[in-house]
Every structure is written in structure tokens, then in C-alpha cells.
Short mmCIF file of C-alpha atoms in Angstrom, two decimals:
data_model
loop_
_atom_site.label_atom_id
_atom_site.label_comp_id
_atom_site.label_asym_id
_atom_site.label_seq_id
_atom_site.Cartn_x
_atom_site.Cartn_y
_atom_site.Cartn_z
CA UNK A 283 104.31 95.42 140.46
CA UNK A 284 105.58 92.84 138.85
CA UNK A 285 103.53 91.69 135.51
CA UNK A 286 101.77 88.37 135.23
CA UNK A 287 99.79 86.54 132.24
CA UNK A 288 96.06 86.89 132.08
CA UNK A 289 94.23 84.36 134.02
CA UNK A 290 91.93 81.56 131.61
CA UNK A 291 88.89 82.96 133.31
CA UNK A 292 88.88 86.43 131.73
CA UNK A 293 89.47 85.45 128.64
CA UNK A 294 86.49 86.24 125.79
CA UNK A 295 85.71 82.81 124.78
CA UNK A 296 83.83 84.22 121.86
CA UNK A 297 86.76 85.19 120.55
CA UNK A 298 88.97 82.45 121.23
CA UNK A 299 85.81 79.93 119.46
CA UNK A 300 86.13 82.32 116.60
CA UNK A 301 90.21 82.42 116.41
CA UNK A 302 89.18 78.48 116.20
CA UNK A 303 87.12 78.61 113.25
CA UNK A 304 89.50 81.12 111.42
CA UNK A 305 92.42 78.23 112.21
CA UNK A 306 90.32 75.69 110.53
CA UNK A 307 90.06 78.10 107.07
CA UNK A 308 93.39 79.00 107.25
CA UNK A 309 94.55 74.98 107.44
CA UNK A 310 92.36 74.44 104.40
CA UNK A 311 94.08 76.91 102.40
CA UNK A 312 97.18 75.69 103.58
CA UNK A 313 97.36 72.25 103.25
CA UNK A 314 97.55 72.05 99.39
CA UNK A 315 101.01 74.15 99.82
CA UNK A 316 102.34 71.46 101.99
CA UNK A 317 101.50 68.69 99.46
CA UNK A 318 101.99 70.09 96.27
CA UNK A 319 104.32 72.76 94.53
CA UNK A 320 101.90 75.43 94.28
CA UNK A 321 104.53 77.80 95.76
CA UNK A 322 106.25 77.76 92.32
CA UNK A 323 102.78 78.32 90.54
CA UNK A 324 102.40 81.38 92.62
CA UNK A 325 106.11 82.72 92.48
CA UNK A 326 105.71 82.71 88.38
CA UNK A 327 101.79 83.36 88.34
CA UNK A 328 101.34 80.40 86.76
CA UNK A 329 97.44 79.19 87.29
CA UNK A 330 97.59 75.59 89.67
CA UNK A 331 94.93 74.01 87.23
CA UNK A 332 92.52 71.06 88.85
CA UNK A 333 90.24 68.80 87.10
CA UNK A 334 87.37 66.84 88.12
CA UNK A 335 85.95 67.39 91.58
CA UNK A 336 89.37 68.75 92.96
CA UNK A 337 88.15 71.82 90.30
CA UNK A 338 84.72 72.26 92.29
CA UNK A 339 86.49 72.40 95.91
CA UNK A 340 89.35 74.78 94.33
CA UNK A 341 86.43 76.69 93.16
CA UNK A 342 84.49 76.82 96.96
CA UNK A 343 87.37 76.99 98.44
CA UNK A 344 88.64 80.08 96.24
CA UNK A 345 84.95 81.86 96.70
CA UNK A 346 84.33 80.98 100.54
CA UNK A 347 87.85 80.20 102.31
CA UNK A 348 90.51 81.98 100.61
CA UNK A 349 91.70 85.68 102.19
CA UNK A 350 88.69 85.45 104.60
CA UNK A 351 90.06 83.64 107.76
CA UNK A 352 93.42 84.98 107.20
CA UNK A 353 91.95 88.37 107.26
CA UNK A 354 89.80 87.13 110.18
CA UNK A 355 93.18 86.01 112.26
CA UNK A 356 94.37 89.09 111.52
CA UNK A 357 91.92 91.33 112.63
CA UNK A 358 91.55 88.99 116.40
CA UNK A 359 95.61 90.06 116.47
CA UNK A 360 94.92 93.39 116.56
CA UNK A 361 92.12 93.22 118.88
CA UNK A 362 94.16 91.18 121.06
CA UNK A 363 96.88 93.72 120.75
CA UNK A 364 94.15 96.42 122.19
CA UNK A 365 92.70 94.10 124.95
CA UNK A 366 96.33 93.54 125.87
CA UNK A 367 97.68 96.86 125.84
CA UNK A 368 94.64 98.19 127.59
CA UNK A 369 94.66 95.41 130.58
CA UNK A 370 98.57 95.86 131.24
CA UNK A 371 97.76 99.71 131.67
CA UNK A 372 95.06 99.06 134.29
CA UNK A 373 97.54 97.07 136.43
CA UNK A 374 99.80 99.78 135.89
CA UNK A 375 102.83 97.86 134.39
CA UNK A 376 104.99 98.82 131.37
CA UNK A 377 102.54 97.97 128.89
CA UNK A 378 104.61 99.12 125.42
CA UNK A 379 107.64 96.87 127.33
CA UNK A 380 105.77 93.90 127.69
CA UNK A 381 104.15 93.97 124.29
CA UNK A 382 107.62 94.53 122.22
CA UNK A 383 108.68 91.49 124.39
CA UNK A 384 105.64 89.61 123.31
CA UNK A 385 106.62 90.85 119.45
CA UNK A 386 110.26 90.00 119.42
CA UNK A 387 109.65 86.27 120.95
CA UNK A 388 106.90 86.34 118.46
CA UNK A 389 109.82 86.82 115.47
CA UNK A 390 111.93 84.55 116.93
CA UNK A 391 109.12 81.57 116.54
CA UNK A 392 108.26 83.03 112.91
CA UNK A 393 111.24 83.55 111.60
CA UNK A 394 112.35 80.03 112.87
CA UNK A 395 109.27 78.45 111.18
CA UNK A 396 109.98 80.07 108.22
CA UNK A 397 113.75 79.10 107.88
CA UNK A 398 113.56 75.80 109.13
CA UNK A 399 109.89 74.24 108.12
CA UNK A 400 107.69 76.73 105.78
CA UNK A 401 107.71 79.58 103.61
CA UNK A 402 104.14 80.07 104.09
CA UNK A 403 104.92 81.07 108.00
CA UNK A 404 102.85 84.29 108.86
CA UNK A 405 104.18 85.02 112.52
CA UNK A 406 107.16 87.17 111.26
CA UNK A 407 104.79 89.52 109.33
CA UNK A 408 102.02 89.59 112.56
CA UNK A 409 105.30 90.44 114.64
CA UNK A 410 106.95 93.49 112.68
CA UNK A 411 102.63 94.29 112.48
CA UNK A 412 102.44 94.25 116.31
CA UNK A 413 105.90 96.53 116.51
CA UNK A 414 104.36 99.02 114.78
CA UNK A 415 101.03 98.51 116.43
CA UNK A 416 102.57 100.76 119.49
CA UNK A 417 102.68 103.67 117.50
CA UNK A 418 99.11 103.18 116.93
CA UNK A 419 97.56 102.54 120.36
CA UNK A 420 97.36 106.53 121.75
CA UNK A 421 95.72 107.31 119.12
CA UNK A 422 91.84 108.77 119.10
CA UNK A 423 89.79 105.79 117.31
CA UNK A 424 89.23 107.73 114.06
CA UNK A 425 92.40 108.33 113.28
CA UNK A 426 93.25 104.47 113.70
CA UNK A 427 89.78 104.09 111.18
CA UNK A 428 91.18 106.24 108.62
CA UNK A 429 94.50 104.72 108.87
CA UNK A 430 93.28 101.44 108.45
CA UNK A 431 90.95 101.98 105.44
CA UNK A 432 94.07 104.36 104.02
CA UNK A 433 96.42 101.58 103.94
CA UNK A 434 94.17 99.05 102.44
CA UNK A 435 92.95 101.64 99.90
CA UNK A 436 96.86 102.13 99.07
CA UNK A 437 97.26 98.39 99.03
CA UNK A 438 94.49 97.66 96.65
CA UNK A 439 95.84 101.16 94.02
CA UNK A 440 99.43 99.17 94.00
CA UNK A 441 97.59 95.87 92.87
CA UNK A 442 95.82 97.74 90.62
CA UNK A 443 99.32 98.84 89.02
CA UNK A 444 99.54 95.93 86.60
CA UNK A 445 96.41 96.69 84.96
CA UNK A 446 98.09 99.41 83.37
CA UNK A 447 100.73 97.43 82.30
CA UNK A 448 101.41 97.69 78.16
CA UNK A 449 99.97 93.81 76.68
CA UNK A 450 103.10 93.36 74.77
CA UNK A 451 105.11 93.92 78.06
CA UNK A 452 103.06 91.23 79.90
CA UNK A 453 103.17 89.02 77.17
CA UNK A 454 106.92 89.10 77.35
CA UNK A 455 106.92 88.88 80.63
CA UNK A 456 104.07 85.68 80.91
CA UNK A 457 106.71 83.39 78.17
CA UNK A 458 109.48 84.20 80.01
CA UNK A 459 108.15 83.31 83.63
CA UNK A 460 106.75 79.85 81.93
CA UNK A 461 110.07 79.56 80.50
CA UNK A 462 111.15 79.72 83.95
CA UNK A 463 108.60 78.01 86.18
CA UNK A 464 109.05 74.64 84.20
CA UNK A 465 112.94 74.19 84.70
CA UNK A 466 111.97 75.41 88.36
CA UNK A 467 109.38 72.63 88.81
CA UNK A 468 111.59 69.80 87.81
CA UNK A 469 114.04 70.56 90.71
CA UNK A 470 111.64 71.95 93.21
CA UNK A 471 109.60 68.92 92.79
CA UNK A 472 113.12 66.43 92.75
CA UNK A 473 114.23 68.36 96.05
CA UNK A 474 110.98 68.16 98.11
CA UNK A 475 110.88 64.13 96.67
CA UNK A 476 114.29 63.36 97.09
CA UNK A 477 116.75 65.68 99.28
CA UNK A 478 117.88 65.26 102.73
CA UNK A 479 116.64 67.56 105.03
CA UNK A 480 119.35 70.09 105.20
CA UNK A 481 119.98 70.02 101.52
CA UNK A 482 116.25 70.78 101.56
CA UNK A 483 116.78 73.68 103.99
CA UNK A 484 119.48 75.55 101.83
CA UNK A 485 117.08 74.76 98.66
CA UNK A 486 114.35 76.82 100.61
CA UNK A 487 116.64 79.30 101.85
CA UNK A 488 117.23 80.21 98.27
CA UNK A 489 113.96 79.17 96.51
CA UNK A 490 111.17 80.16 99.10
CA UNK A 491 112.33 82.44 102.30
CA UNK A 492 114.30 85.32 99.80
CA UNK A 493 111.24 86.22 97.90
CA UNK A 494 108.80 85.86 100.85
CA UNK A 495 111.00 88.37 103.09
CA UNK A 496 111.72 90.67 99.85
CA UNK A 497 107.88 90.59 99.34
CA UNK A 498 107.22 91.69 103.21
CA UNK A 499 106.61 95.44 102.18
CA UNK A 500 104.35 94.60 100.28
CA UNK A 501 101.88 92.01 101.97
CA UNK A 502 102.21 93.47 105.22
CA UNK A 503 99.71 96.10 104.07
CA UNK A 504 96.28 94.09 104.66
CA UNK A 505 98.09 92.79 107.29
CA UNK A 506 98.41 95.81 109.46
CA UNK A 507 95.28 97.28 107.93
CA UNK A 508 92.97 94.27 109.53
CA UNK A 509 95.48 94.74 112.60
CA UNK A 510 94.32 98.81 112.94
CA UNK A 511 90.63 97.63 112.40
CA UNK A 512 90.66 95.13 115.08
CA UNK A 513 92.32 97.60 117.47
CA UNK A 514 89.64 100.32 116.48
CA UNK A 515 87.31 97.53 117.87
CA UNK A 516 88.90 96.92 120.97
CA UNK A 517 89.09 100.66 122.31
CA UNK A 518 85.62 101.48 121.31
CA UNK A 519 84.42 98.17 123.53
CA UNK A 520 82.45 96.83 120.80
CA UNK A 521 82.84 93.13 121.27
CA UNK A 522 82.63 93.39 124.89
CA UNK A 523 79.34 94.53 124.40
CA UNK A 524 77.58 92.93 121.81
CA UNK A 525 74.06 93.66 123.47
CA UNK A 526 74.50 97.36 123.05
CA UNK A 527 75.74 97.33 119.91
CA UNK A 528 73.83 94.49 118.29
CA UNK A 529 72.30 97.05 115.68
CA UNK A 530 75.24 98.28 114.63
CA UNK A 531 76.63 94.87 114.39
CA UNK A 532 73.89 93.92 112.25
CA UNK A 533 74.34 97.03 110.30
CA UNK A 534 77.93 96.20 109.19
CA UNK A 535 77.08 92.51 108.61
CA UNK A 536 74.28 93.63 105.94
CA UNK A 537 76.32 96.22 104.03
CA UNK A 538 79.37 93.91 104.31
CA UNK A 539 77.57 90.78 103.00
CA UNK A 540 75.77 92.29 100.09
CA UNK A 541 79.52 93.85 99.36
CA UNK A 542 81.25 90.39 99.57
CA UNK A 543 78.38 88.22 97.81
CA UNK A 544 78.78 90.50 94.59
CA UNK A 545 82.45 90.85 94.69
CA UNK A 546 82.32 86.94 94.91
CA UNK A 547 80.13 86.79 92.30
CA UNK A 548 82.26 88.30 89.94
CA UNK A 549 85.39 86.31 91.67
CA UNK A 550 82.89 83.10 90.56
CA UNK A 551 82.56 84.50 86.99
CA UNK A 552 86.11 85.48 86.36
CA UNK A 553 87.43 82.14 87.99
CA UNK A 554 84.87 80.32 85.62
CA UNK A 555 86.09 82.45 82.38
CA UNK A 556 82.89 83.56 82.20
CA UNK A 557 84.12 86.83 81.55
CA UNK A 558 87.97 87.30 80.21
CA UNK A 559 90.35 89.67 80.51
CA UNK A 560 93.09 87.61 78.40
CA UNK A 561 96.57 88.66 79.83
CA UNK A 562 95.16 90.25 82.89
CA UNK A 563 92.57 87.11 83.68
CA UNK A 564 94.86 85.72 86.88
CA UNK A 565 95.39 89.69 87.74
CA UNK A 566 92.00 90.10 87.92
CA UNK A 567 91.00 86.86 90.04
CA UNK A 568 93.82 87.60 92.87
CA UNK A 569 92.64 91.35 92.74
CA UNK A 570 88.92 90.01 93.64
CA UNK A 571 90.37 87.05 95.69
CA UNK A 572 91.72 89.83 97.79
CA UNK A 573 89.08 92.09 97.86
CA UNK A 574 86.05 89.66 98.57
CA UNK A 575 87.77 88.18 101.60
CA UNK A 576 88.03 91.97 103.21
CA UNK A 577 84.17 92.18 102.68
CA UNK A 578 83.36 88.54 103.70
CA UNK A 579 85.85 88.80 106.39
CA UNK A 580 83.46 91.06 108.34
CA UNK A 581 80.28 89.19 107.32
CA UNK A 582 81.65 86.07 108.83
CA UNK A 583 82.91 88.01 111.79
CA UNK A 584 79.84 89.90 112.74
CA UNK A 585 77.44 87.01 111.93
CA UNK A 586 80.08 84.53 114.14
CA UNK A 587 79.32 87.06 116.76
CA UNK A 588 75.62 87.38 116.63
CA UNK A 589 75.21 83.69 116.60
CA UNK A 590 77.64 82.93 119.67
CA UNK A 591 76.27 85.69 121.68
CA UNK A 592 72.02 84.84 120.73
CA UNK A 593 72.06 81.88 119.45
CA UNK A 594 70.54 78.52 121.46
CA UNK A 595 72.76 76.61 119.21
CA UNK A 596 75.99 78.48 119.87
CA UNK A 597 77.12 75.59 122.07
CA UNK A 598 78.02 73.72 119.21
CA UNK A 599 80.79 75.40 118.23
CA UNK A 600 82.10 75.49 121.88
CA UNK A 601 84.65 73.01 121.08
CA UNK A 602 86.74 75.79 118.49
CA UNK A 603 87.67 77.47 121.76
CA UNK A 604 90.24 74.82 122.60
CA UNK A 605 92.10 75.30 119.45
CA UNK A 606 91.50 78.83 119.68
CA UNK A 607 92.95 78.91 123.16
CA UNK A 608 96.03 77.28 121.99
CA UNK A 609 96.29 79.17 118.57
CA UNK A 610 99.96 78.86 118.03
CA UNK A 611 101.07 75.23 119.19
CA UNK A 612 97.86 74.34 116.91
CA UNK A 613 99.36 76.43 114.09
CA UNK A 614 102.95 75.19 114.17
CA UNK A 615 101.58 71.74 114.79
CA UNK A 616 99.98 71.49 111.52
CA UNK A 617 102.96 72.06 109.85
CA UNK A 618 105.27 69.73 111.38
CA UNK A 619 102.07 66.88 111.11
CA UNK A 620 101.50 67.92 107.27
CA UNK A 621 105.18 67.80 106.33
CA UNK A 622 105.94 65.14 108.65
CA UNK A 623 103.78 63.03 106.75
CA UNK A 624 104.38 64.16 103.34
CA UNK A 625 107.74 62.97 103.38
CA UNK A 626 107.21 59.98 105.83
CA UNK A 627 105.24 58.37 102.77
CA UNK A 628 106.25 60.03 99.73
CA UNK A 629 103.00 61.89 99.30
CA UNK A 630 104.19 65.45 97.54
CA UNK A 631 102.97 65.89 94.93
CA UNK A 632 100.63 62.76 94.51
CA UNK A 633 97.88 63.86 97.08
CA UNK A 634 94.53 65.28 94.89
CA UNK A 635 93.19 68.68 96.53
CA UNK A 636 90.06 66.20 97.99
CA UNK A 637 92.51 63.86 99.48
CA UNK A 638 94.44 66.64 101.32
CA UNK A 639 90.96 68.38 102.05
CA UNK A 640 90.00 65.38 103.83
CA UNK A 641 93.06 64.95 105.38
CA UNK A 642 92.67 68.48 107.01
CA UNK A 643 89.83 67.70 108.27
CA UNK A 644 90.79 64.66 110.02
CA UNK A 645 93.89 66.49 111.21
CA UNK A 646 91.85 70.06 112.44
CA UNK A 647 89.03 67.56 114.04
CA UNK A 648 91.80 65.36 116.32
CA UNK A 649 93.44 69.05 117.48
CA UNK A 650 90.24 69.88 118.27
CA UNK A 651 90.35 66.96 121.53
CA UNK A 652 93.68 66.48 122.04
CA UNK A 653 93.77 69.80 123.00
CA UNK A 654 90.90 70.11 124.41
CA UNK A 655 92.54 67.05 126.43
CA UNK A 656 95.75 69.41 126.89
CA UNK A 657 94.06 71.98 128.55
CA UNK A 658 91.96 69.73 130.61
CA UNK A 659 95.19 68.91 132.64
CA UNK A 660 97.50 72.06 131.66
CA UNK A 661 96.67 75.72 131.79
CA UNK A 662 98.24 76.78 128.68
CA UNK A 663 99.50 75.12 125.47
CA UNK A 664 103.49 74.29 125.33
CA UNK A 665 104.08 76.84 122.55
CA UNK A 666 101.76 79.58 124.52
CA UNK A 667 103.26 78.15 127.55
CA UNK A 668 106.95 79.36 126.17
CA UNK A 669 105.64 82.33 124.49
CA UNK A 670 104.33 84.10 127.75
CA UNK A 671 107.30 83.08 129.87
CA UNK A 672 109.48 85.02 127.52
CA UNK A 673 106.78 88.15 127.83
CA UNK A 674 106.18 87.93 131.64
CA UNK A 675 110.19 87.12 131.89
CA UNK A 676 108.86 84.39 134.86
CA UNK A 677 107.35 81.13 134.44
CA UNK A 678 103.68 80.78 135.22
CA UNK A 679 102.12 77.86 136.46
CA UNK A 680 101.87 75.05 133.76
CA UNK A 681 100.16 71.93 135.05
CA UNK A 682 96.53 72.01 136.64
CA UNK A 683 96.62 70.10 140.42
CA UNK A 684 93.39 67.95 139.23
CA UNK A 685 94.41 66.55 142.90
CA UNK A 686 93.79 69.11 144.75
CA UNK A 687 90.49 70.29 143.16
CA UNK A 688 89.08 66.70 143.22
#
């Protein structure tokens, strides 16, 4: 039989409404790093200092937003790997085919959005994730649980390396990255300003997509973890039936959000120098960054759940599932709209973090109807469109006949 993509109707629009709200954290986190050269802050662990009220939404942002709707994404992509996986089987195609097809277009997009617009593209490391995902999917569900809290565990010993790093070595190594990160500024800053795109291109080549595909090995561990979590979720049916499991939902959103509230706690007091750890302050923030949005992760996730699913007021946030529907045109969109207008009007590096906040909201909230428009008269978005003609190898049916049902 030959395979064809899921129809709109069986979709979980929780989930889609939920991959919508995750969207709108990750833009927020994002949009500073299209504005300003924060990248070369974080390649040298240099601290991106604010002031004024830019230092309060830094702050909320850092506590609330930060590694807890990537981590989100990430675990919908592997529960959408499991749903997927799971739904090919039942119609009897060559489910481990059609996935590795749905992977390697996946690279393609990602590794094209990394070369050619932004360093900060995460498709590449969700499709080398969802390659490795096959080996995962025959397995019982506890050994996918213990994998998944074994690689994060692992993950979270390796950050915890530099903690045992010698003070006079870190010293050392603190002047001579500040050393470095100022002559770095001047040109990264004069290149995003002034260069033409292609001398930009080779500038990034260099500058941004070496160190983020050297670092792969690395990040790709809370990656995959969240991936093996949400595919634990998806073969032991748990979101398909909330009702059942609402205690057990509940259970995981109380001992996750007591876990996450403390951890951000001391996130809040470390970010605030409240308490200091002198050379290993910034160590200590990203460590508890990291670590918070894990915990939080799941509160938001569970409680997102419980609200859509008993809520009267659930309907509210009905209009997430258009954006969620169309998660990667609405991705990739935002960066050719932010860096389209960044250099359109010579905004890098003159935008405050409220201005760009705002912006991304006034950006995220038009997505929201236009593609809620989009989908109105198409079936699909044009990037989701592509991406499942590549898996299915046919085209499916774009355009809605409004005609015909009128």
C-alpha cells in the first residue's frame, strides 16, 4: 500500500496548541540573537549585560522562558516521532523508511538554515535526534525511561566538569577569551552592519556554523534525552488519554513544579549575585538555566494539558493551534522576517531587549492569523507542504476546494 500523510482531522490539537505556545517562547529567546551580537557573548562566555528595564525582562525571561519551550519542542518531537512510527505500522507501510525520509529532508532544511540564514538553526540537531530515534522505538518503555534520564544525568556530570576546574586555570582562561571577544566584536558587529550578503555568509561560515556543528556532541544530549521522554509518552498512550491518567498527570506536575520553582529560585539568586561563586558565577547560572527548564518544562507541559483538556477557558488558546499546525514555515519565517528587517533598517545592534520583545510579539501575534488564514484555504503550510512530499515521495493535495464545500 502505498503511504500517505495523516489527514488534519486526526491530528491531537492539544498538542499542536501546545507546539504553538512552545513557538512563541522559543521566538522570545530568539529574537535578541537576531538583533544583537550575543552569539559572540556566548562563544567567549562573556555575560550580555542589560540595564534598566531591558535588565528586569532579561531577568523573567532567563527564570520563565529560557530552556523551557525549547525543551518543550523537543519533547512534542519525540512524541511525534512515536505517534508517527506507531500510525505508519498500523497501515502496514515501511515505517523506519518513511521516518529516515522524513529525517534526511529534515537535514536538508536545517542544515540550509544554518548555512545560509542562522547559526541558531535547531532542525539539524532534531534530525540526527530523529535518526537515532529508530534505534529507540522497539524498545520496552523502561528501557527508553532509563535511557532518557541516563543521558541527561551524563549531560548535566559533563557540565559539571568545569567546576572542578583549578581558579588560576580559569582565570587564565576568562583574560584571554576577553582578550579575544573584544577584537571579535568590532568585526562581527562591522560585518552584520556593513557586509554584503555573501561576504556575510563566508563570515558565518567561519565565525558561527564551525563551532555550532563542532559543539553538536555535546548539545544534542538534552536534545535526544527530551526526544526519549516524549517517545516514552507516546507508547504508554498517556496523552491520548488524559482522563485516565489525570492523577498521574497531576502527580508529575506537583513534584515537577516544586522541583523547578526552587531550582529557579536559586537561578533568581545567582543571576541577582545574591550569592557568588566568583570565577564560576556564569558556570553556575547556565548550569541552573539548564536544569530549571528540564523541571519547568514538565510543569508547563502537564499543567498546558490539564487546562486544555478541563478547562472552560481552554478555547482561548485555540488560536496556538494554527501556528502549531504549521510549526516549521512559522519557524523559518521568523528568521527570514527578523533578519529581513534588521538589515532592511539598520537595526543590529541598536534594538533594546524591550524593543525586540515587543517586536516579537507583534511578529508571533500576525503568524498567529495569517496562518490561521493559510490554512483556512490550504491544507498544509508551504514548508510542511514540501516537507511531506519528500516523506510520502507523492504530492498530497495542497489547496482546499472552498467551492465545492460551499
Amino acid at each position: 500500500m502505498k503511504p500517505f500523510p495523516l489527514p488534519l482531522n486526526e491530528r491531537l490539537v492539544v498538542l499542536d496548541i501546545i507546539r504553538g505556545i512552545a513557538l512563541l517562547g522559543i521566538f522570545l529567546v530568539n529574537i535578541p540573537a537576531f538583533a544583537s551580537p550575543i552569539f559572540i557573548f556566548q562563544l567567549y562566555d562573556i555575560p550580555y549585560e542589560y540595564k534598566g528595564i531591558d535588565a528586569y525582562i532579561d531577568l523573567f525571561l532567563l527564570l520563565f522562558v529560557q530552556g523551557k519551550f525549547f525543551t518543550i519542542f523537543s519533547f512534542l518531537f519525540g512524541l511525534g516521532c512515536g505517534i508517527f512510527l506507531h500510525r505508519a505500522e498500523e497501515k502496514h507501510y515501511f515505517a523506519a523508511a518513511l521516518w529516515s525520509r522524513r529525517m534526511a529532508s529534515l537535514l536538508l532544511i536545517g542544515l540550509f538554515h544554518l548555512v545560509f540564514f542562522w547559526y541558531g538553526d535547531i532542525l539539524h540537531v532534531y534530525a540526527i535526534g530523529g535518526f537515532l530515534m529508530l534505534f529507540f522505538y522497539n524498545r520496552k518503555t523502561k528501557t527508553i525511561l532509563l535511557w532518557a534520564i541516563g543521558l541527561l544525568c551524563f549531560f548535566y556530570l559533563l557540565a559539571c566538569i568545569q567546576f572542578f576546574t583549578p581558579a588560576h586555570v580559569l582565570q587564565e582562561a576568562q583574560r584571554e577569551y576577553k582578550v579575544l571577544h573584544e577584537h571579535a566584536l568590532v568585526q562581527y558587529l562591522s560585518t552584520y552592519r556593513q557586509a554584503d550578503y555573501l561576504s556575510w555568509m563566508f563570515y558565518r561560515l567561519k565565525v558561527e556554523v564551525v563551532p555550532m556543528l563542532l559543539n553538536l556532541p555535546f548539545s544534542i544530549f538534552p536534545v535526544f534525552s527530551m526526544f526519549l521522554f516524549g517517545l516514552y509518552t507516546a507508547k504508554k498512550g498517556l496523552v491520548h488519554n488524559i482522563e485516565q491518567n489525570r492523577s498521574f498527570v497531576k502527580k508529575i506536575q506537583s513534584i515537577t513544579g516544586a522541583a523547578g520553582f526552587t531550582l529557579t529560585m536559586i537561578l533568581a539568586i545567582l543571576k541577582l549575585e545574591i550569592l557568588k561563586y566568583g570565577l564560576y558565577q556564569q558556570a553556575a547560572i547556565h548550569l541552573f538555566t539548564s536544569l530549571s527548564g528540564i523541571f519547568l518544562c514538565f510543569f508547563y507541559l502537564t499543567t498546558l494539558l490539564l487546562f486544555l483538556q478541563f478547562s472552560p477557558y481552554a478555547s482561548m488558546l485555540g488560536l496556538f493551534k494554527y501556528s502549531g499546525t504549521m510549526a516549521l514555515t512559522t519557524y523559518l519565517s521568523q528568521t527570514l522576517i527578523c533578519l529581513g528587517m534588521v538589515r532592511s533598517f539598520g537595526l543590529y545592534g541598536t534594538l533594546t531587549l524591550t524593543e525586540s520583545t515587543i517586536i516579537c510579539l507583534i511578529i508571533y501575534t500576525l503568524q498567529l492569523f495569517c496562518n490561521k488564514w493559510w490554512l483556512y484555504y490550504f491544507y498544509y503550510g508551504p514548508c510542511e507542504w514540501l516537507w511531506r512530499s519528500f516523506t510520502y515521495r507523492s504530492f498530497p493535495p495542497l489547496r482546499r476546494n472552498r467551492k465545492a464545500s460551499a
